GROMACS .gro file of C-alpha atoms in nm:
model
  271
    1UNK     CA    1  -1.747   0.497  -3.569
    2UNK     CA    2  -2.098   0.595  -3.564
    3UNK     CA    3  -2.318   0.691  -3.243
    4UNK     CA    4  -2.479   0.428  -3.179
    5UNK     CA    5  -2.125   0.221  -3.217
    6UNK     CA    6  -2.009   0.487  -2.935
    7UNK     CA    7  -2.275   0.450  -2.718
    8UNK     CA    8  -2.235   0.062  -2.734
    9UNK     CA    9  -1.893   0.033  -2.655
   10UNK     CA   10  -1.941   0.318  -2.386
   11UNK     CA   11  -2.265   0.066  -2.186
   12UNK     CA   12  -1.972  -0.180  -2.223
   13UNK     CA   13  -1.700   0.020  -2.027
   14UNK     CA   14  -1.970   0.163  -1.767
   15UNK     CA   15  -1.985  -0.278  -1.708
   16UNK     CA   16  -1.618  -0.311  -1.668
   17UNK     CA   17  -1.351  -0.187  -1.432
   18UNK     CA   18  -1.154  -0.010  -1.632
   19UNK     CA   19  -1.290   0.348  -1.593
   20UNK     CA   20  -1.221   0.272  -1.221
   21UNK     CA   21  -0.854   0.195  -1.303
   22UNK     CA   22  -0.790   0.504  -1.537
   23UNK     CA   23  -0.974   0.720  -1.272
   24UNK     CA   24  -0.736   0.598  -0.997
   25UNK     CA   25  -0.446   0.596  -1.183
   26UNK     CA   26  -0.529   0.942  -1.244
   27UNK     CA   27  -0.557   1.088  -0.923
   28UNK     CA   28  -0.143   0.932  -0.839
   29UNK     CA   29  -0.010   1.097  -1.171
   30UNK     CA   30  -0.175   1.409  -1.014
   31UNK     CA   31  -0.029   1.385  -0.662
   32UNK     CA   32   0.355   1.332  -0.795
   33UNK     CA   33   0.397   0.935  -0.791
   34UNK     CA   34   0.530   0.767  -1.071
   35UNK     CA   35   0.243   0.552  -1.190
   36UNK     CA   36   0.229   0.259  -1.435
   37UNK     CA   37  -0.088   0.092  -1.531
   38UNK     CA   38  -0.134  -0.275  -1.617
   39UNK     CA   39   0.195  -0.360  -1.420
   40UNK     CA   40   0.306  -0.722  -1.534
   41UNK     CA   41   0.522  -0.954  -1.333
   42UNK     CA   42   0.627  -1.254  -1.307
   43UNK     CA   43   0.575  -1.562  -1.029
   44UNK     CA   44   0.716  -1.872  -1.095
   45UNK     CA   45   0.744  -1.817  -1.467
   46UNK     CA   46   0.396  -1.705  -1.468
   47UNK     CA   47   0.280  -1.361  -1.583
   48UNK     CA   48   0.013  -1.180  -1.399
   49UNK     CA   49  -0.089  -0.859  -1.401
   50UNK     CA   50  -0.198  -0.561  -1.089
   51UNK     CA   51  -0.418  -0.278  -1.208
   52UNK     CA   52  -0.114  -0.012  -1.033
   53UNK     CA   53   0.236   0.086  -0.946
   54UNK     CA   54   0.265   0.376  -0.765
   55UNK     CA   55   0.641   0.485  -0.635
   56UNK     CA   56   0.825   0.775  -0.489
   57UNK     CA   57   1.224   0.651  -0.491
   58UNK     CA   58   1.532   0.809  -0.429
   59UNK     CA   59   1.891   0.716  -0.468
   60UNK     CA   60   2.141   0.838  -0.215
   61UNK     CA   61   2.521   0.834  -0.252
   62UNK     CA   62   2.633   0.476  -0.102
   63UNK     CA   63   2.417   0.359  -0.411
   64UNK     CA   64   2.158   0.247  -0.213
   65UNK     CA   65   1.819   0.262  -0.434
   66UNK     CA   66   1.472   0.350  -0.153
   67UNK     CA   67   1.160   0.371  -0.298
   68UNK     CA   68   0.797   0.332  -0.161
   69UNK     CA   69   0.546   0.175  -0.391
   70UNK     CA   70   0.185   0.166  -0.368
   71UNK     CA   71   0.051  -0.167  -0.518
   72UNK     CA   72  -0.336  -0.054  -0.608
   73UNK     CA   73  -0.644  -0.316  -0.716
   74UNK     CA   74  -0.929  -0.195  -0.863
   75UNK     CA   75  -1.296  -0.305  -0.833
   76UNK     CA   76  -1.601  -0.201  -0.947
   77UNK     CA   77  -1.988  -0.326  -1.025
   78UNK     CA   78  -2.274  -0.175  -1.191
   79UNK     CA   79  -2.440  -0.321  -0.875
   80UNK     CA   80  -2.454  -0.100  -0.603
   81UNK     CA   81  -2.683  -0.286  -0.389
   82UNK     CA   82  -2.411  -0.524  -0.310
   83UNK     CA   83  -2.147  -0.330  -0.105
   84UNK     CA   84  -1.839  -0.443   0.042
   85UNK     CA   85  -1.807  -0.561   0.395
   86UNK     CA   86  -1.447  -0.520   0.621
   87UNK     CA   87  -1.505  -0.699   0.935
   88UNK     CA   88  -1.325  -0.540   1.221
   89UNK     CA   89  -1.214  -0.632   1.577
   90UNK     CA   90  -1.102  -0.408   1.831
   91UNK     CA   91  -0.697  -0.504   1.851
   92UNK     CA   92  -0.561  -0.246   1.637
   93UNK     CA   93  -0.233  -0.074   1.821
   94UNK     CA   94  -0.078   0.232   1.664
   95UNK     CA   95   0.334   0.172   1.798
   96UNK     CA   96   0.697   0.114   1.659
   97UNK     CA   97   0.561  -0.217   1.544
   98UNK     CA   98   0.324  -0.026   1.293
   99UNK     CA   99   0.629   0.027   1.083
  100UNK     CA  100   0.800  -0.319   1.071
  101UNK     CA  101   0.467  -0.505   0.972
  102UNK     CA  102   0.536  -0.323   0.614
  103UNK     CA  103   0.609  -0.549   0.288
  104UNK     CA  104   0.959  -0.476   0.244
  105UNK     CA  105   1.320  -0.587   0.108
  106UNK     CA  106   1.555  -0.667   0.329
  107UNK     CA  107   1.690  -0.325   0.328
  108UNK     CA  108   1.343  -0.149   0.314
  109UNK     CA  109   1.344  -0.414   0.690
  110UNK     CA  110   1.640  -0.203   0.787
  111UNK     CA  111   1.540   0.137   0.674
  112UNK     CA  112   1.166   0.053   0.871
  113UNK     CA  113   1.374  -0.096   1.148
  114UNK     CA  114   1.594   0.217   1.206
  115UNK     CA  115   1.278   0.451   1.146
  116UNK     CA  116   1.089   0.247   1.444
  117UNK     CA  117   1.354   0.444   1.677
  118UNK     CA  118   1.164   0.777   1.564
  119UNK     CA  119   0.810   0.680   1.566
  120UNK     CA  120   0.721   1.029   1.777
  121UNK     CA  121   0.787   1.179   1.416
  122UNK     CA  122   0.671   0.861   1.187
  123UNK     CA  123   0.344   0.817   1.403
  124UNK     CA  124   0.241   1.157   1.247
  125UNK     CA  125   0.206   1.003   0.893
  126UNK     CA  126  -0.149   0.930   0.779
  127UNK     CA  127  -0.067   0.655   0.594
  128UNK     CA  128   0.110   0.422   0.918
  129UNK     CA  129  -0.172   0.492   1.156
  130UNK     CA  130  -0.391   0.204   1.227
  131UNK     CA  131  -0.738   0.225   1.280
  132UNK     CA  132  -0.891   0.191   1.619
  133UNK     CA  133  -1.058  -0.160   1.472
  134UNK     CA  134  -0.889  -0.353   1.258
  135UNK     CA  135  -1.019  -0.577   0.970
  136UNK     CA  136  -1.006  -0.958   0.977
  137UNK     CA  137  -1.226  -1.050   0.698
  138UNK     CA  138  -1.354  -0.853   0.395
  139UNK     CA  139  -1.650  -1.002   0.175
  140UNK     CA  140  -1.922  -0.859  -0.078
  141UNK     CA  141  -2.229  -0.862   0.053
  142UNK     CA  142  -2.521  -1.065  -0.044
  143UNK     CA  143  -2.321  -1.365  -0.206
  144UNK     CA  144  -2.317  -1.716  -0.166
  145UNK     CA  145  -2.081  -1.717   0.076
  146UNK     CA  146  -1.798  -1.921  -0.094
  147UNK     CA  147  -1.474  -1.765  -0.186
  148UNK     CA  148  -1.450  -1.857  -0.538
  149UNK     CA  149  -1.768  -1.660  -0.631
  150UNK     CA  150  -1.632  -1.367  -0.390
  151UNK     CA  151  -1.493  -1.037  -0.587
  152UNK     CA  152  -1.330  -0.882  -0.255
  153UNK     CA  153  -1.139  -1.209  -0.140
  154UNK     CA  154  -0.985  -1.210  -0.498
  155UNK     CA  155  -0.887  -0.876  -0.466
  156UNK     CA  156  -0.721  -0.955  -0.194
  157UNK     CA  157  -0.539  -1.244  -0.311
  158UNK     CA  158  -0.433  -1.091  -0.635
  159UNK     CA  159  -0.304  -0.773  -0.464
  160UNK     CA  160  -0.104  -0.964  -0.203
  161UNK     CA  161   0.056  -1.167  -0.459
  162UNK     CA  162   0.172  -0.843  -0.639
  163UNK     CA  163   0.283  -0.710  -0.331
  164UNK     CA  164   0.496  -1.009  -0.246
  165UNK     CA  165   0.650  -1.028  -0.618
  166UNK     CA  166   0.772  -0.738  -0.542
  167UNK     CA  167   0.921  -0.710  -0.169
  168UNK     CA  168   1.099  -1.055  -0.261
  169UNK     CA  169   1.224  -0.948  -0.567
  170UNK     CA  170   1.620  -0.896  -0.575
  171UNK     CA  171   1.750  -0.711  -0.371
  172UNK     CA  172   1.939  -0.528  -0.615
  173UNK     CA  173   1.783  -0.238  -0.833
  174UNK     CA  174   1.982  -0.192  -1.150
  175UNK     CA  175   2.305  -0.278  -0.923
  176UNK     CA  176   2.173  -0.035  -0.686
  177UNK     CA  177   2.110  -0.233  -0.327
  178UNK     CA  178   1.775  -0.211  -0.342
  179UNK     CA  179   1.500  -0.057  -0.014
  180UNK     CA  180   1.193  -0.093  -0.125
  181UNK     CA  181   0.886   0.000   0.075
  182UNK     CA  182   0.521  -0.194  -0.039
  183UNK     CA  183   0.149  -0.086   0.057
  184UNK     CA  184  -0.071  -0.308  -0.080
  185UNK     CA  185  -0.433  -0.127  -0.148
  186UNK     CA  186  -0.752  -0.191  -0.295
  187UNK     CA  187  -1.026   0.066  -0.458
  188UNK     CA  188  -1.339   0.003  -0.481
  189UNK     CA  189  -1.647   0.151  -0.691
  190UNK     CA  190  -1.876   0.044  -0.425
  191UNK     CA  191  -1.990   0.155  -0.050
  192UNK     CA  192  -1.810   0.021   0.210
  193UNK     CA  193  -1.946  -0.086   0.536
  194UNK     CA  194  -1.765  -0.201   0.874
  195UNK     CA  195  -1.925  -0.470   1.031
  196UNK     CA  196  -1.814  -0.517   1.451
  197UNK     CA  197  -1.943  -0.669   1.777
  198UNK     CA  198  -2.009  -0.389   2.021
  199UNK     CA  199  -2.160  -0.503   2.349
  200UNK     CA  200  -2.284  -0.842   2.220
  201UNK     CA  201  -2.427  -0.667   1.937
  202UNK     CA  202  -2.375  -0.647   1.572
  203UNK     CA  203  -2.272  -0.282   1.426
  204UNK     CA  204  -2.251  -0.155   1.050
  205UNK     CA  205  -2.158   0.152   0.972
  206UNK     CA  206  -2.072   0.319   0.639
  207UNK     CA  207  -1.722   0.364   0.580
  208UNK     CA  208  -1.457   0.589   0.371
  209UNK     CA  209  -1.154   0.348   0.448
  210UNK     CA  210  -1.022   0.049   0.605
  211UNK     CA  211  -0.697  -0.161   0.675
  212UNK     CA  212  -0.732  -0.537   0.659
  213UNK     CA  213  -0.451  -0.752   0.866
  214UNK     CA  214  -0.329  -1.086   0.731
  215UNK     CA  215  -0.120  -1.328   0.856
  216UNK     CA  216   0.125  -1.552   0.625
  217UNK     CA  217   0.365  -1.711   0.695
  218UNK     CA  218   0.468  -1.625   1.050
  219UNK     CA  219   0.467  -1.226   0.965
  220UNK     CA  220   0.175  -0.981   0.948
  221UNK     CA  221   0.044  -0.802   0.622
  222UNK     CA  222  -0.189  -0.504   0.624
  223UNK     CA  223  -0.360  -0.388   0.311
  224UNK     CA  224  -0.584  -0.072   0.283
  225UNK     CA  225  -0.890  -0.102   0.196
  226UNK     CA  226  -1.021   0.239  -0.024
  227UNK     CA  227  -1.360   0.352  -0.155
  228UNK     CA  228  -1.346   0.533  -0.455
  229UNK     CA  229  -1.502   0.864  -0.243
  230UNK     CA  230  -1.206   0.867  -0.021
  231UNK     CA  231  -0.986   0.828  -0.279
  232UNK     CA  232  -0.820   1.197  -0.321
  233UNK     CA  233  -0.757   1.188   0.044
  234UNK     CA  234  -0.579   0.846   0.071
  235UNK     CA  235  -0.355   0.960  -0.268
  236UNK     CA  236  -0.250   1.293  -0.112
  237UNK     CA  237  -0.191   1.114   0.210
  238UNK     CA  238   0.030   0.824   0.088
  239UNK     CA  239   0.227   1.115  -0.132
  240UNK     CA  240   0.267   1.258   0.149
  241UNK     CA  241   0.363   0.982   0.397
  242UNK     CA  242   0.600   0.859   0.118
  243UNK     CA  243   0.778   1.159   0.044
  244UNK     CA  244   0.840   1.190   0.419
  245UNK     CA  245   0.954   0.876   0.419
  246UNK     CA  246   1.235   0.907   0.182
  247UNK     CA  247   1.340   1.228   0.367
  248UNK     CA  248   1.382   1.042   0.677
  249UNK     CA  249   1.584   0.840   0.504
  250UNK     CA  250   1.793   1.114   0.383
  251UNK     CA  251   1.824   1.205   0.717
  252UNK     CA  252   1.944   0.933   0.829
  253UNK     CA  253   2.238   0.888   0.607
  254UNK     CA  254   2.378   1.165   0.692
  255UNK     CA  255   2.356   1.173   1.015
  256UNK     CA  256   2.514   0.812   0.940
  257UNK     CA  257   2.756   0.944   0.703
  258UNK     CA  258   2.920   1.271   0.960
  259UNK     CA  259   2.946   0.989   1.248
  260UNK     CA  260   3.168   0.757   0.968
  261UNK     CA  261   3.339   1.047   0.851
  262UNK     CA  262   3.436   1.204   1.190
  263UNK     CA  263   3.551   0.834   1.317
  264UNK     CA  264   3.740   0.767   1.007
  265UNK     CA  265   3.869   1.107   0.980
  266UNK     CA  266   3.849   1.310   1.258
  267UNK     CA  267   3.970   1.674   1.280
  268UNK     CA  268   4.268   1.812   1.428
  269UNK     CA  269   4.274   1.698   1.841
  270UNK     CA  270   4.315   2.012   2.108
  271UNK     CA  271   4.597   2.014   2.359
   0.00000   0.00000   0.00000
């Protein structure tokens, strides 16, 4: 391929998103998750496709598979002068309930519902605490105003619908009972701004991160909301905050399995 082939296909990629993928994908590998690009899946015989699966799993010894997967969307422009726009209210609450507003199985459901009990130590995560504001609306700026034009409410859409491919999958993982823990995220190349009502008045202010709440269906979703700046932080946060996660879980069967084992079997009784 000659240079000025090179340089043609490389103006090409600088127009596309897929430097932001590789980029992202990058910085999981790094932190320890298992990552797989271009994850395909299927809703109601329908292929699509997410930009990222991230996961941390673990499989204890009742053959119960846990893993927490990070579900990542990627967006970028050439055109900077149209950033993104999260628009917040003040109603976030950091509490117990934090943890059972996750995508889940129905065992992840248990796992987060059994975790809620020691939100002193699960409150101390990164990745569970709420912001004090928390999005209702996310747009890019300086459109028409109609959602089929809109790059950020896509986003959205497309990352939810991975999210909930996944949480209602089977709940069986290789006939392993299957926890699984979903975070739905989105990247993007461009600034962020909040937009909120403070005393009557309207505030913007540049942002690193966000969490956008959703409601579907009776339940609540949160997504996070990432620019690509904050990016390292976020990864090493959710590697963190899933890693913990799973030893929780570890902790809890066995605390789980020395109550069973003392009840069914119980050691010699004193006179």
């Amino acid at each position: 391929m000659s240079g000025s082939e090179i340089d043609g296909v490389r103006k090409w990629l600088n127009t596309q998103g897929f430097p932001l993928e590789m980029r992202t994908a990058d910085q999981f590998i790094k932190a320890g998750f298992n990552t797989v690009q271009s994850h395909y899946y299927e809703v109601d015989g329908e292929v699509h496709e997410i930009d990222l699966r991230a996961q941390c799993a673990w499989t204890d010894d009742n053959c119960v598979f846990i893993s927490v997967v990070f579900v990542v969307e990627c967006k970028s422009s050439i055109n900077t002068a149209r950033p993104w726009v999260i628009f917040t209210s003040s109603r976030g609450s950091n509490g117990p309930f934090t943890l059972c507003a996750r995508d889940a199985t129905t065992y992840g459901r248990r796992l987060l519902s059994n975790l809620a009990f020691r939100w002193e130590e699960m409150r101390k995560l990164p990745i569970l605490l709420l912001p004090e504001r928390i999005g209702f609306g996310l747009s890019v700026s300086h459109g028409d105003g109609t959602d089929k034009n809109d790059v950020a409410f896509h986003a959205v859409k497309s990352v939810r619908r991975a999210a909930k491919a996944i949480w209602t999958c089977n709940d069986f993982h290789h006939e392993l009972l299957d926890a699984k823990i979903v975070f739905p995220v989105i990247v993007t190349g461009q600034p962020l701004y909040e937009c909120y009502l403070k005393d009557s008045e309207i505030v913007l202010e540049k942002v690193d991160t966000g969490v956008l709440s959703r409601q579907a269906g009776g339940r609540t979703e949160l997504i996070h909301i990432v620019s690509e700046s904050a990016l390292p932080k976020f990864v090493s946060d959710a590697y963190q905050s899933a890693t913990t996660l799973l030893d929780q879980y570890k902790e809890l069967t066995a605390v789980a399995s020395a109550y069973y084992k003392d009840r069914v079997n119980p050691g010699p009784k004193e006179y």
